[in-house]
Amino acid sequence: MEARKPDKLQIALIDDHKLLRNGLAKLINEFEGFEVSLEAGNGREFIEQLSPTRKPDIVLLDVNMPVMDGYETAKWIQKHLPDTKMLVLTMLEMDYVFIRMLRLGARGYLIKDSHPDQFYDALVQLRDKGYYINADKSAPGANESPQLTDKEIEFLRLTCTEMTYREIAQEMNISSRTADSYRDVLFDKLGVNSRVGLVLYAVKTGIVRT
């Protein structure tokens, strides 16, 4: 008897740019193990198209959309589809955007003009690990379980807010230079290279809960 092929993971694309959305759908449908089962121009369209018997495994979610934007949609998905993993898809390279979306349950982010290999890697990481962290694989702490000090954990928690690094320094009663030092040490220990990477680590490990 021929072995049954594993089901493909169902992907939903929510983006108001139809041309880009269609191009991404075509790309993803070429990836082994994944297929786009739903396309919507905003969160309201997504909810209206949802099948009660076929929930998406992964949602690729834009932030700026009419009618129902990415923040509102993420909040709805977090409440009604807790097993669905969200990946932020945007052109906005702004930390506060990603941090807010991560607090609403997103598991990572991709810039829209990312290389196709990076899209595939992100989907595979979401499937296999539950998160997508675009880490610097060569960093010393990238593949370790680092020991963090109480101050480093406090700093991590504060990076998950919308505070600036200067405001974090004031909150911790330390100098801006010391705050920068905490940041750089954590980059090294955790194998990440951005504030968003720090936030993802904090959420993934339960240091901060969404």
Backbone as a ProteinNet text record, in pm:
[ID]
protein_1_A
[PRIMARY]
MEARKPDKLQIALIDDHKLLRNGLAKLINEFEGFEVSLEAGNGREFIEQLSPTRKPDIVLLDVNMPVMDGYETAKWIQKHLPDTKMLVLTMLEMDYVFIRMLRLGARGYLIKDSHPDQFYDALVQLRDKGYYINADKSAPGANESPQLTDKEIEFLRLTCTEMTYREIAQEMNISSRTADSYRDVLFDKLGVNSRVGLVLYAVKTGIVRT
[TERTIARY]
84.4	0	87.9	52.5	130.5	109.3	219.2	210.2	133.8	48.6	-30.4	58.6	49.1	128.7	76.4	166.7	121.8	46.7	-55.4	-133.3	-45.6	-76.8	-5.8	-61.6	25.9	-20.1	-96.8	-208.5	-295.5	-251.4	-229.2	-182.4	-291.8	-314.5	-403.6	-319.2	-348.6	-278.9	-375.5	-340.1	-424.8	-342.9	-372.4	-298.2	-385.6	-390.6	-479.6	-419.8	-294.8	-234	-251.9	-351.5	-391.1	-280.7	-209.2	-104.1	5.4	49.1	151.4	98.9	-26	-86.3	-91.4	-132.1	-140.1	-2.5	96.1	231.9	284.8	256.5	299.1	228.4	100.2	24.6	84.7	118.6	180	313.3	393.9	523.1	505.5	417.4	398.4	344.2	257.8	202.1	306.8	420.2	531.1	618.1	601.9	679.5	624.7	714.4	672.6	611.5	491.6	428.2	339.2	321.3	240.1	148	29.2	-58.1	-145.4	-171.6	-256.8	-402.2	-479.3	-619.5	-715.5	-662.9	-750	-670.6	-731.3	-673	-777.2	-733.9	-825.7	-754.7	-832.1	-775.6	-771.6	-835.5	-832.1	-888	-884.2	-927.9	-1074.1	-1158.9	-1301.5	-1327.4	-1262.6	-1277.8	-1230.1	-1121.1	-1067.6	-1170.9	-1231	-1329.3	-1450.2	-1493	-1609.6	-1583.1	-1458.1	-1424.1	-1387	-1365.8	-1321.5	-1420.4	-1365.7	-1447.5	-1445.8	-1562.7	-1564.9	-1494	-1470.8	-1409.3	-1266.6	-1219.2	-1084.8	-1013.9	-957.8	-887	-744.7	-693	-555.3	-454.7	-346.6	-238.9	-152.2	-132.3	-48	-119.1	-113.8	-165.4	-48.5	-33	60	-20.4	15.7	-71.9	-3.2	-61.1	-14.7	-59.6	2.8	-31.5	-127.4	-89	-171.1	-270.4	-399.4	-505.7	-631.6	-718.9	-845.1	-944	-1049.3	-1162.1	-1122.7	-1030.6	-985.2	-836.3	-753.3	-608.4	-544.2	-411.6	-339.3	-349.8	-351.6	-363.1	-497.3	-604.8	-738.3	-751.1	-696.2	-704.7	-625.2	-505.5	-423.8	-495.1	-558.2	-631.7	-745.4	-814.6	-924.7	-871.8	-764	-706.3	-657	-592.1	-542	-655.3	-771.8	-886	-961.4	-982.2	-1070.6	-997.8	-871.3	-792.9	-658.8	-660.6	-535.5	-429.5	-469.5	-373.3	-314.1	-365.1	-314.5	-195.1	-87.5	33.9	30.9	67.4	68.2	210.2	231.5	358.6	329.8	390.3	368.3	438.9	366	419.2	403	513.4	501.4	620.4	603.6	714.7	766.1	701.5	735.5	844.7	965.4	1076.6	1087.7	986.5	980.8	960.2	1050.9	1045.2	911	854.6	733	617.5	617.3	512.8	522.7	643.2	662.2	635.6	683.1	664	515.3	439.9	295.3	229.6	268.9	211.4	251.6	375.9	419.2	341	307.8	226.5	84.3	44.8	-88.5	-84.8	28.4	33.6	109.6	165.6	244.2	367.9	413.8	526.8	652.9	650.5	766.5	723.9	819.3	786.1	876.6	826.1	902.1	878.6	983.1	969.1	922.4	832.8	767.2	863.7	976	1069	1178.1	1149.7	1245.3	1265	1378.9	1409.9	1316.1	1274.9	1187.5	1238.9	1370.2	1425.5	1395.1	1391.7	1362.8	1215.7	1126.8	985.5	969.3	1036.6	1025.8	1082.1	1197.4	1259.4	1167.5	1101.1	1009.2	893.5	835.8	723.7	767	885	936.3	962.5	1022.8	1047.8	917.1	817.3	687.7	627.9	636.6	582.8	657	789.3	869.5	901.3	915.1	958.2	853.4	755.4	650.3	677.9	802	842	936.8	941.3	1043	1130.8	1256	1353.2	1464.1	1479.2	1584.5	1715.5	1771	1889.7	2017.5	2121.4	2255.6	2312.2	2310.6	2346.2	2489.4	2572.5	2712.4	2737.5	2634.6	2654.2	2680.1	2767.2	2805	2688	2585.7	2474.9	2361.2	2376	2262.8	2207.1	2290.3	2243.3	2259.5	2260.2	2277.7	2157.5	2149.3	2049.2	2122.7	2130.2	2217.2	2162.7	2253	2216.2	2207.2	2091.6	2071	2066.8	2123.1	2118	1980.8	1951.1	1823.5	1809.8	1917.8	1915.2	1890.8	1950.4	1928.7	1784.4	1726.3	1585.3	1494.6	1527.2	1450.5	1460	1579.3	1598.9	1517.8	1519.2	1441.9	1293.6	1241.7	1099.1	1065.1	1152.6	1125.4	1138.9	1221	1229.6	1098.6	1016.5	888.4	779.1	812.3	720.1	751.3	679.5	706.3	803.9	870.5	972.6	1090.9	1154.8	1281.9	1391.9	1509.3	1621.1	1656.1	1645.4	1673.6	1572.9	1446.4	1343.6	1363	1409.5	1439.9	1552.7	1654.5	1766.4	1716	1627.4	1571.7	1489.8	1412.2	1329.4	1416.3	1530	1618.9	1719.3	1715.1	1807.3	1952.6	1978	2113.4	2140.5	2266	2300.8	2261.8	2249.4	2219.2	2329.2	2453.7	2565.3	2553.2	2510.7	2492.1	2377.9	2271.2	2158.6	2204.9	2287	2341	2426.9	2498.4	2582.1	2496	2385.6	2292.3	2240.8	2201.5	2149.1	2250.4	2375.1	2477.3	2513.3	2518.1	2546.9	2435.5	2309.4	2196.7	2194.9	2229	2242.2	2339	2451.8	2556	2510.3	2450.7	2408.1	2296.8	2203.3	2083.6	2095.4	2202.6	2219.6	2120.5	2080.8	1991.1	2062.1	2001.9	2069.8	1976.9	1863.4	1768.4	1685	1620.1	1530	1414.4	1366.1	1256.5	1300.1	1425.9	1477.3	1476.7	1511	1505.7	1363	1268.1	1128	1077.7	1109.6	1068.8	1123.3	1249.7	1309.2	1233.6	1203.5	1134.4	996.3	925.7	792.3	802.3	894.8	910.6	944.2	1027.6	1072.1	982.7	879.4	786.4	831.5	943.1	985.5	878.1	815.7	700.3	589.7	468.8	354	264	216.7	126.5	-17.7
-120.1	0	125.1	221.1	344.3	428.9	479.6	562.2	690.7	731.6	854	975.6	1067.6	1188.5	1279.6	1341.6	1432	1550.7	1596.6	1711.6	1835.4	1922.4	2049	2144.7	2227.1	2330.4	2436.8	2477.8	2575.2	2717	2800.1	2936.6	3034.8	3136.5	3246.7	3371.5	3443.8	3568.2	3684.9	3778.1	3895.4	4019.8	4081	4197.6	4271.1	4402.5	4478	4503.6	4467.2	4481.9	4350.4	4350.2	4225.2	4166.3	4251.6	4202.3	4133	4195.9	4135.9	4007.1	4011.9	3894.2	3775.8	3801.5	3693.7	3636.5	3726	3679.4	3592.3	3632.7	3552.7	3417.9	3419.6	3293.7	3195.2	3246.3	3160	3105	3190.8	3148.1	3040.5	3065.2	2972.4	2838.7	2840.3	2715	2628.4	2686	2608.1	2546.2	2591.6	2536.8	2399.5	2307.1	2174.3	2181.3	2127.2	2117.2	2234.1	2330	2447.1	2480	2533.1	2583	2695.8	2792.7	2905.2	2864.4	2868.2	2826.8	2944.4	3063.9	3180.2	3307.2	3397.6	3529.7	3635.4	3739.8	3846.7	3980.5	4086.8	4220.7	4294.1	4238.1	4296	4193.9	4228.2	4134.3	4097	4192.1	4162.3	4060.5	4078.1	3980.2	3842.2	3839.5	3712.1	3641	3712.4	3652.3	3600.7	3678.8	3639.7	3516.2	3496.1	3381.6	3256.1	3270.1	3155.3	3039.5	2921.3	2800.6	2744.8	2708.7	2654.1	2519.8	2452.4	2319.6	2318.4	2433.6	2437.3	2564	2561.2	2676.5	2683.1	2802.6	2812	2776.5	2713.7	2682.9	2806.6	2884.2	3003.6	3117.9	3236.5	3356.4	3451.6	3493.4	3600.1	3728.7	3821.4	3933.1	4067.9	4150.4	4286.9	4371	4486.1	4574	4684.4	4760.4	4872.3	4825.6	4815.8	4774.8	4853.6	4873.1	4942.3	4850.9	4909.8	4839.6	4775	4679	4609.3	4582.6	4659.3	4653.9	4534.1	4527.8	4413.7	4400	4512.7	4506.8	4446.4	4496.6	4444.8	4298.6	4265	4126.9	4032.6	4075.5	3992.5	3968.4	4071.9	4057.9	3956.7	3962.2	3868.5	3725.5	3708.6	3575.2	3518.8	3602.5	3559	3505.5	3566.9	3526.6	3407.5	3406.9	3307.8	3191.4	3210.2	3104	3088.6	3049.8	3047.3	2950.9	2851.8	2755.4	2800.2	2909	2959.9	3051.8	3026.7	3106.3	3225.5	3342.9	3464.7	3509.7	3546.7	3603.2	3739.7	3844.5	3980.2	3998.2	4053.7	4076.6	4224.9	4298.3	4443.5	4505.9	4631.6	4711.8	4806	4809	4903.9	4846.8	4893.4	4844.9	4932.3	4922.6	5002.1	4907.9	4916.3	4824	4826	4946.6	4953.4	4880.4	4875.7	4803.1	4654.5	4599	4456.9	4422.1	4506.4	4478.5	4473.3	4569.7	4569.7	4444.8	4404.5	4284.3	4157.9	4154.1	4038.5	4027.7	4141.9	4140.5	4092.3	4099.1	4052.7	3909.1	3842.2	3699.6	3661.5	3757.7	3723	3643.5	3557	3468.6	3504.5	3619.6	3661.9	3761	3805.2	3901.8	3883.1	3929.9	3930.1	4062	4117.6	4232.3	4182.5	4256	4207.7	4178.2	4246.9	4221.6	4121.3	4038.4	3934.6	3833.7	3767.4	3666.5	3546.2	3480.7	3362.3	3256.3	3236.1	3137.4	3174.8	3305.9	3350.7	3326.3	3343.6	3311.6	3163.5	3079.6	2935.7	2900.6	2958.7	2934	2978.3	3091.4	3141.1	3044.9	2995.5	2901.6	2770.7	2723.8	2599.4	2618.3	2732.4	2757.2	2768.1	2833.7	2841.9	2703.6	2621.3	2485	2399.9	2406.1	2314.5	2366.6	2500.3	2557	2647.3	2688.5	2773.6	2921.9	2958.6	3098.8	3113.4	3234.8	3265.1	3376.9	3344.7	3443	3448.8	3565	3582.6	3611.3	3508.7	3524.5	3522.4	3575.9	3566.8	3431.7	3336.6	3198.5	3184.1	3281.7	3270.3	3330.6	3391.3	3453.1	3346.4	3373	3271.3	3211.5	3290.7	3238.8	3183.3	3176.2	3142	3004	2907.6	2770.7	2720.9	2812	2774.7	2817.9	2769.6	2815.1	2901.2	3029.8	3115.5	3140.2	3161.5	3201.1	3354.2	3405.1	3549.2	3599.2	3715.3	3775.9	3839.2	3872.2	3937.1	4070	4144.2	4272.2	4253.3	4150.1	4122.1	4083.1	4005.1	3966.8	4088.9	4177	4301	4384.3	4394	4469.3	4406.9	4274.6	4204.9	4236.6	4232.3	4260.9	4402.6	4496	4634	4656.9	4575.7	4589.1	4548.2	4473.4	4428.8	4534.3	4647.5	4760.6	4856	4966.2	5065.2	5173.7	5148.8	5241.7	5246.1	5361.9	5371.3	5315.9	5293.9	5246.7	5350.9	5477.5	5581.8	5575.3	5552.7	5541.5	5416	5309	5186.7	5213.1	5285	5319.5	5398.1	5494.1	5573.9	5486.8	5395.5	5306	5215.8	5171.1	5082.6	5159.3	5293.4	5379.2	5348.8	5336.5	5312.4	5415.2	5425.6	5518.7	5460.3	5546.1	5499.3	5407	5436.4	5351.1	5211.3	5203.4	5072	4996.6	5067.9	5004.8	4949.2	5025.9	4978.5	4854.1	4850.8	4735.3	4611	4627.3	4515.2	4463.9	4558.5	4520.8	4439.5	4488.7	4422	4284.7	4274.6	4145	4045.6	4092.7	4004.3	3964.5	4057.1	4020.9	3903.7	3914.1	3811.9	3680.3	3687.9	3566.7	3492.4	3567.6	3506.8	3480.6	3532.7	3508.8	3584	3704.6	3788	3918.7	3996.5	4119.4	4239.3	4230.9	4342.1	4338.6	4450.5	4455.6	4357.8	4345	4250.5	4108.3	4075.2	3943.9	3923	4027.6	4019.7	3994.8	4067.2	4051.9	3912.1	3862.8	3727.6	3624.5	3640.2	3547.8	3554	3675.8	3692.5	3629.3	3644.2	3584.8	3433.3	3387	3242.2	3167.2	3225.8	3158.5	3185.9	3269	3294.2	3402.8	3469.5	3581.7	3689.8	3706.6	3795.6	3715.3	3728.1	3656.1	3750.3	3701.6	3782.5	3763.9
0	0	0	-84.1	-92.7	31.7	87.2	208	177.5	270.8	254.5	268.7	173.3	179.9	290.6	364.4	471	412.6	485.6	441.1	438	343.6	336.9	441.2	497.5	590.2	513.2	572	507.5	545.1	443.7	463.5	423.5	506.8	471.8	449.8	343.1	310.1	328.1	415.9	437.8	405.6	291.3	244.3	143.9	153.5	64.8	-73.1	-95.4	-227.2	-303.9	-391.2	-457.9	-544.2	-616.9	-705.1	-625.3	-516.1	-431	-367.3	-323.1	-258.9	-354.3	-478.4	-576.3	-608.6	-614.4	-640.7	-528.2	-403.9	-289.2	-285.8	-318.8	-318.9	-418.8	-537	-638.6	-588.9	-524.6	-471.9	-364.4	-268.3	-156.8	-205.1	-304.9	-357.2	-424.8	-454.7	-510.9	-402	-276.9	-166.1	-126.7	-102.2	-57.8	82.7	97.8	228.7	266.4	175.5	206	88.5	119.8	14.5	68.3	-16.2	21.6	1.3	107.8	101.9	113.6	145.5	163.5	136.3	62.2	38.8	73.6	143.3	181.8	178.6	154.7	147.3	278.1	381	515.3	614.1	742.1	843.9	834.2	796.5	785.5	676.2	561	452.9	497.2	571.9	622.9	709	802.6	892.7	814.6	716.2	636.6	551.8	510.7	424.9	503.4	631.8	711.2	704.7	687.5	692.5	834.2	890.1	1027.1	1038.6	926.3	929.5	875.6	827	767.8	810.7	929.9	984.1	927.1	900.8	851.4	961.1	920.5	1015.5	1039.4	932.8	938.9	866.8	925.6	861.1	834.9	710	675.4	674.4	763	794.4	774.3	686.1	667.2	787.2	805.4	917.5	873.9	772.2	726	620.7	660	569.1	602.2	504.1	531.9	603.5	655.8	717.9	851.2	846.2	966.9	950.8	1022.2	1000.9	1070.3	1060.9	1115.5	1265.8	1337.2	1483.2	1525.6	1466.5	1499.6	1459.6	1343.7	1295.1	1384.4	1424.7	1513.9	1646.1	1697.8	1824.5	1808.5	1695.4	1669.7	1657.4	1582.2	1564	1697	1776	1906.6	1993.8	1984.3	2066.4	2008.6	1877	1815.2	1748.4	1713	1647.9	1718.5	1844.9	1922.6	1869.6	1790.2	1736.6	1603	1548.3	1421.5	1447.1	1376.1	1394.2	1298.1	1349	1268.1	1237.1	1112	1068.4	1008.2	1064.3	1016	882.1	785.8	652.6	621.5	612.4	603.6	532.9	495.7	444.7	552	667.9	774.1	863.2	847.5	929.5	1054.3	1140	1262.1	1380.8	1478.3	1591	1662.3	1682.8	1762.7	1694.7	1559.7	1486.7	1518.1	1506.8	1531.4	1677.9	1767.4	1910	1944.3	1892.4	1918.2	1860.6	1741	1680	1755.5	1803.8	1882.1	2011.7	2071.3	2193.2	2164.6	2038	1997	1944.1	1963.3	1931.1	1806.1	1732.4	1613.9	1653.9	1565.1	1594.5	1517	1450	1373.7	1268.1	1187.5	1083.6	962.8	848.4	724.4	652.5	594.4	507.5	370.3	307.8	185.9	71.5	66.6	-43.5	-6.3	93.7	133.2	19.2	19.9	-80.9	-63.9	-173.2	-161.9	-65.4	-61	32.7	177.2	205	340.3	375	277.3	299	333.5	257.4	283	419.9	452.9	583.2	696	678.1	781.5	802.7	694.5	706.3	772.8	736.5	795.8	945	982.8	1125	1203.6	1145	1213	1232.1	1129.2	1136.4	1239.1	1236.5	1317.8	1457.7	1471.9	1599.8	1664.5	1586.5	1641.8	1632.7	1597	1585.5	1468.1	1414.7	1315.1	1368.5	1395	1441.1	1338.4	1276.5	1177.2	1249.8	1309.1	1392.8	1310	1369.4	1312.5	1354.8	1262.5	1297	1346.9	1317.1	1358.1	1495.3	1554.5	1685.3	1790.6	1887.8	1985.9	2061.2	2090.7	2170	2089.2	1956.2	1870.1	1897.3	1933.3	1949.3	2093	2186.5	2326	2407.6	2532.3	2628.2	2729.8	2704.9	2786.2	2926.1	3018.1	3154.1	3156.5	3198.2	3201.1	3345.1	3366.9	3499.5	3521.6	3647.3	3678.8	3603.6	3594.4	3524.5	3374.8	3318.5	3176.2	3149.8	3240.4	3226.8	3239.7	3334.2	3348.5	3221	3166.3	3042.4	2928.8	2919.7	2816.7	2828.4	2951.1	2971.5	2924.3	2952.4	2914.7	2764.4	2697.4	2551.2	2484.9	2556.1	2501	2514.8	2569.8	2576.9	2462.2	2456	2350.9	2398.9	2510.7	2558.3	2462.5	2452.6	2382.2	2472.6	2415.9	2498.5	2605.9	2573.1	2672	2787.2	2754.8	2858.8	2943	2878.7	2953.4	3053	3008.9	3098.3	3218.9	3194.7	3305	3399.5	3342.8	3425	3512	3459.2	3533.4	3619.2	3607.9	3683.2	3647.9	3516.8	3468.2	3357.5	3316.6	3209.8	3074.3	2974.2	2838.3	2787.5	2826	2783.6	2843.2	2969.1	3032.3	2965.2	2930.2	2859.7	2725.4	2655.5	2527.9	2549	2660.1	2690.9	2715.2	2792.2	2812.8	2678.7	2592.9	2461.4	2382	2376.3	2296.4	2352.7	2485.5	2548.4	2516.8	2521.5	2491.5	2344.3	2255.7	2114.4	2101.3	2169.3	2160.6	2222.3	2341.8	2411.8	2338	2281.5	2224.7	2074.9	2013.7	1871.2	1785.7	1827.3	1748	1715.9	1627.4	1587.1	1581.6	1652.2	1651.6	1778.7	1807.5	1922.4	1904.9	1782.2	1756.8	1790.8	1760.7	1797.9	1947.9	2023.8	2170.6	2217.9	2157.9	2198.9	2166.3	2048.7	2011.4	2109.6	2148.2	2245.3	2377.8	2423	2551.4	2548.9	2436	2423.3	2412.9	2329.9	2306.4	2434.3	2519.3	2641.7	2762.3	2744	2853.9	2949.4	2917.4	3001.6	3000.3	2884.3	2870.1	2806	2857.3	2802.9	2725.2	2609.4	2528	2574.5
[MASK]
++++++++++++++++++++++++++++++++++++++++++++++++++++++++++++++++++++++++++++++++++++++++++++++++++++++++++++++++++++++++++++++++++++++++++++++++++++++++++++++++++++++++++++++++++++++++++++++++++++++++++++++++++

